[in-house]
Coordinates of C-alpha atoms in Angstrom, one line a residue:
M932 CA 8.2 -25.5 1.2
D933 CA 6.4 -27.5 4.0
R934 CA 3.5 -29.5 2.6
D935 CA 1.9 -29.2 5.8
A936 CA 0.7 -25.7 4.8
Y937 CA -1.1 -27.1 1.9
H938 CA -2.2 -29.8 3.8
G939 CA -4.1 -27.5 5.9
A940 CA -5.7 -25.7 2.9
F941 CA -6.7 -29.1 1.5
R942 CA -8.7 -29.8 4.9
F943 CA -10.3 -26.6 4.5
A944 CA -11.4 -27.4 1.2
S945 CA -12.8 -30.7 1.9
R946 CA -14.8 -29.4 5.1
Q947 CA -16.2 -26.7 2.9
S948 CA -17.3 -29.1 0.1
G949 CA -18.9 -31.9 2.4
A950 CA -18.3 -34.2 -0.6
W951 CA -14.7 -35.4 0.6
V952 CA -14.1 -38.4 2.5
C953 CA -10.2 -38.2 2.9
V954 CA -7.3 -36.3 2.0
Y955 CA -4.0 -38.2 2.1
R956 CA -0.4 -37.1 2.1
A957 CA 2.7 -38.4 0.8
G958 CA 3.4 -42.0 0.9
R959 CA 0.6 -43.6 -0.1
R960 CA 0.5 -45.5 -3.3
V961 CA -2.5 -44.6 -5.6
D962 CA -2.7 -48.2 -7.0
A963 CA -0.5 -51.3 -7.4
R964 CA -0.6 -50.7 -10.9
C965 CA 0.3 -47.1 -11.2
D966 CA 4.1 -46.2 -11.1
P967 CA 5.3 -44.3 -9.3
G968 CA 2.0 -43.6 -7.9
Q969 CA 2.7 -41.7 -4.5
P970 CA 1.2 -38.3 -5.1
D971 CA 1.7 -35.1 -2.4
F972 CA -2.0 -35.3 -1.8
L973 CA -5.1 -37.1 -3.2
F974 CA -8.6 -36.7 -2.8
V975 CA -11.6 -39.0 -2.8
R976 CA -15.0 -38.1 -2.8
R977 CA -17.5 -39.7 -0.6
G978 CA -19.4 -41.5 -3.2
N979 CA -16.1 -43.2 -4.1
A980 CA -14.8 -44.1 -0.6
A981 CA -15.2 -48.1 -1.4
I982 CA -11.7 -47.4 -2.5
I983 CA -10.2 -46.9 0.9
R984 CA -9.5 -50.3 2.6
N985 CA -7.0 -50.6 5.4
G986 CA -5.9 -47.1 5.1
R987 CA -5.1 -47.7 1.6
I988 CA -6.2 -46.6 -1.8
H989 CA -7.4 -49.4 -3.9
G990 CA -8.6 -47.7 -7.0
V991 CA -8.7 -44.3 -8.8
P992 CA -8.8 -41.2 -6.6
D993 CA -10.7 -38.1 -7.8
L994 CA -8.1 -35.5 -7.8
I995 CA -4.3 -35.8 -7.6
V996 CA -2.3 -32.9 -6.1
E997 CA 1.6 -32.7 -6.6
V998 CA 3.7 -29.6 -4.9
L999 CA 6.4 -29.0 -7.6
S1000 CA 10.1 -28.1 -6.3
P1001 CA 13.2 -27.9 -8.6
G1002 CA 14.2 -31.2 -7.7
N1003 CA 11.1 -33.1 -8.5
A1004 CA 9.1 -30.6 -11.3
A1005 CA 10.6 -32.5 -14.2
Y1006 CA 9.8 -36.0 -12.9
D1007 CA 6.2 -34.9 -11.8
K1008 CA 5.4 -33.4 -15.2
Q1009 CA 7.0 -36.2 -17.5
V1010 CA 6.5 -39.2 -15.1
N1011 CA 3.8 -38.8 -12.7
L1012 CA 1.1 -37.1 -14.7
P1013 CA 1.2 -39.6 -17.8
A1014 CA 0.9 -42.1 -15.1
Y1015 CA -1.9 -40.7 -13.7
A1016 CA -3.8 -40.0 -16.9
L1017 CA -3.1 -43.7 -17.7
E1018 CA -4.7 -44.9 -14.4
G1019 CA -8.0 -42.4 -15.2
V1020 CA -7.3 -40.1 -12.5
P1021 CA -10.0 -37.5 -13.5
E1022 CA -8.4 -34.3 -12.3
C1023 CA -4.5 -33.6 -11.2
A1024 CA -3.3 -30.2 -10.0
L1025 CA 0.5 -29.5 -10.2
I1026 CA 1.4 -26.7 -7.7
R1027 CA 4.5 -24.4 -8.3
P1028 CA 5.5 -22.5 -5.0
M1029 CA 8.1 -20.5 -6.5
I1030 CA 5.6 -18.7 -9.1
R1031 CA 2.4 -19.1 -6.6
A1032 CA 0.8 -20.8 -9.6
V1033 CA -1.5 -23.8 -10.1
S1034 CA -1.9 -25.8 -13.1
V1035 CA -5.2 -28.0 -13.5
Y1036 CA -5.1 -31.3 -15.9
R1037 CA -8.7 -32.8 -16.8
L1038 CA -8.9 -36.1 -18.3
D1039 CA -10.2 -35.9 -21.8
R1040 CA -10.2 -39.5 -22.8
L1041 CA -8.5 -42.4 -20.7
G1042 CA -4.7 -42.0 -20.7
R1043 CA -4.6 -38.4 -21.8
Y1044 CA -4.9 -35.1 -20.3
A1045 CA -6.2 -31.8 -22.0
A1046 CA -4.2 -28.7 -21.8
P1047 CA -4.0 -27.6 -18.5
G1048 CA -5.9 -24.6 -17.0
E1049 CA -3.6 -22.2 -15.7
A1050 CA -4.3 -20.2 -12.3
S1051 CA -2.3 -17.5 -10.5
S1052 CA -2.7 -15.1 -7.5
S1053 CA -6.0 -14.1 -7.4
D1054 CA -7.3 -16.5 -10.1
V1055 CA -10.3 -18.8 -9.0
L1056 CA -9.2 -22.4 -8.5
T1057 CA -11.9 -24.9 -9.3
F1058 CA -12.2 -28.7 -9.6
D1059 CA -14.7 -30.5 -12.0
C1060 CA -14.9 -33.4 -9.1
L1061 CA -15.5 -30.4 -6.5
P1062 CA -18.5 -28.3 -7.5
G1063 CA -19.2 -26.6 -4.2
L1064 CA -15.4 -25.2 -3.7
A1065 CA -14.1 -22.0 -5.3
A1066 CA -11.0 -20.8 -3.9
T1067 CA -8.2 -18.5 -5.1
V1068 CA -4.7 -19.3 -5.5
N1069 CA -3.9 -16.8 -2.9
D1070 CA -6.1 -18.7 -0.6
L1071 CA -4.3 -21.9 -1.1
F1072 CA -0.8 -19.9 -0.1
E1073 CA -2.1 -18.2 2.9
G1074 CA 0.1 -18.4 5.7
A1075 CA 2.5 -20.1 3.7
P1076 CA 6.1 -18.5 3.5
D1077 CA 6.9 -16.4 0.6
T1078 CA 9.2 -18.4 -1.9
T1079 CA 8.6 -15.9 -4.7
F1080 CA 11.9 -13.9 -4.3

């Protein structure tokens, strides 16, 4: 699945909320201490913008989003997700395009995410750090090729 389709959806989300200062795509490191630390997307709230310097993130973003594929799903769940929790990323979403579903993990204490909230099709997707936004999972996949068959 082309991540550009998701990038458009997240840009829309950031415009709707007015709370976001940036959306970064793959290839940006979250923090030098966080390995691997290169999420598909990350969001930084306007109030946290000081962590962005010289086009890089030097601190903990407010939200990380990973798009899972058969080749990276296990790695993202077993390596990336625990690393993001250890860094203190408050929310992390794992998008599963093959079944058009999203798991949203919220930090319940430093180093550990609570059990994920699950959303699919017409379920409304929300993030604690983005209270002004509510969209269905179907909205996220609007315009994307159908990968469910």
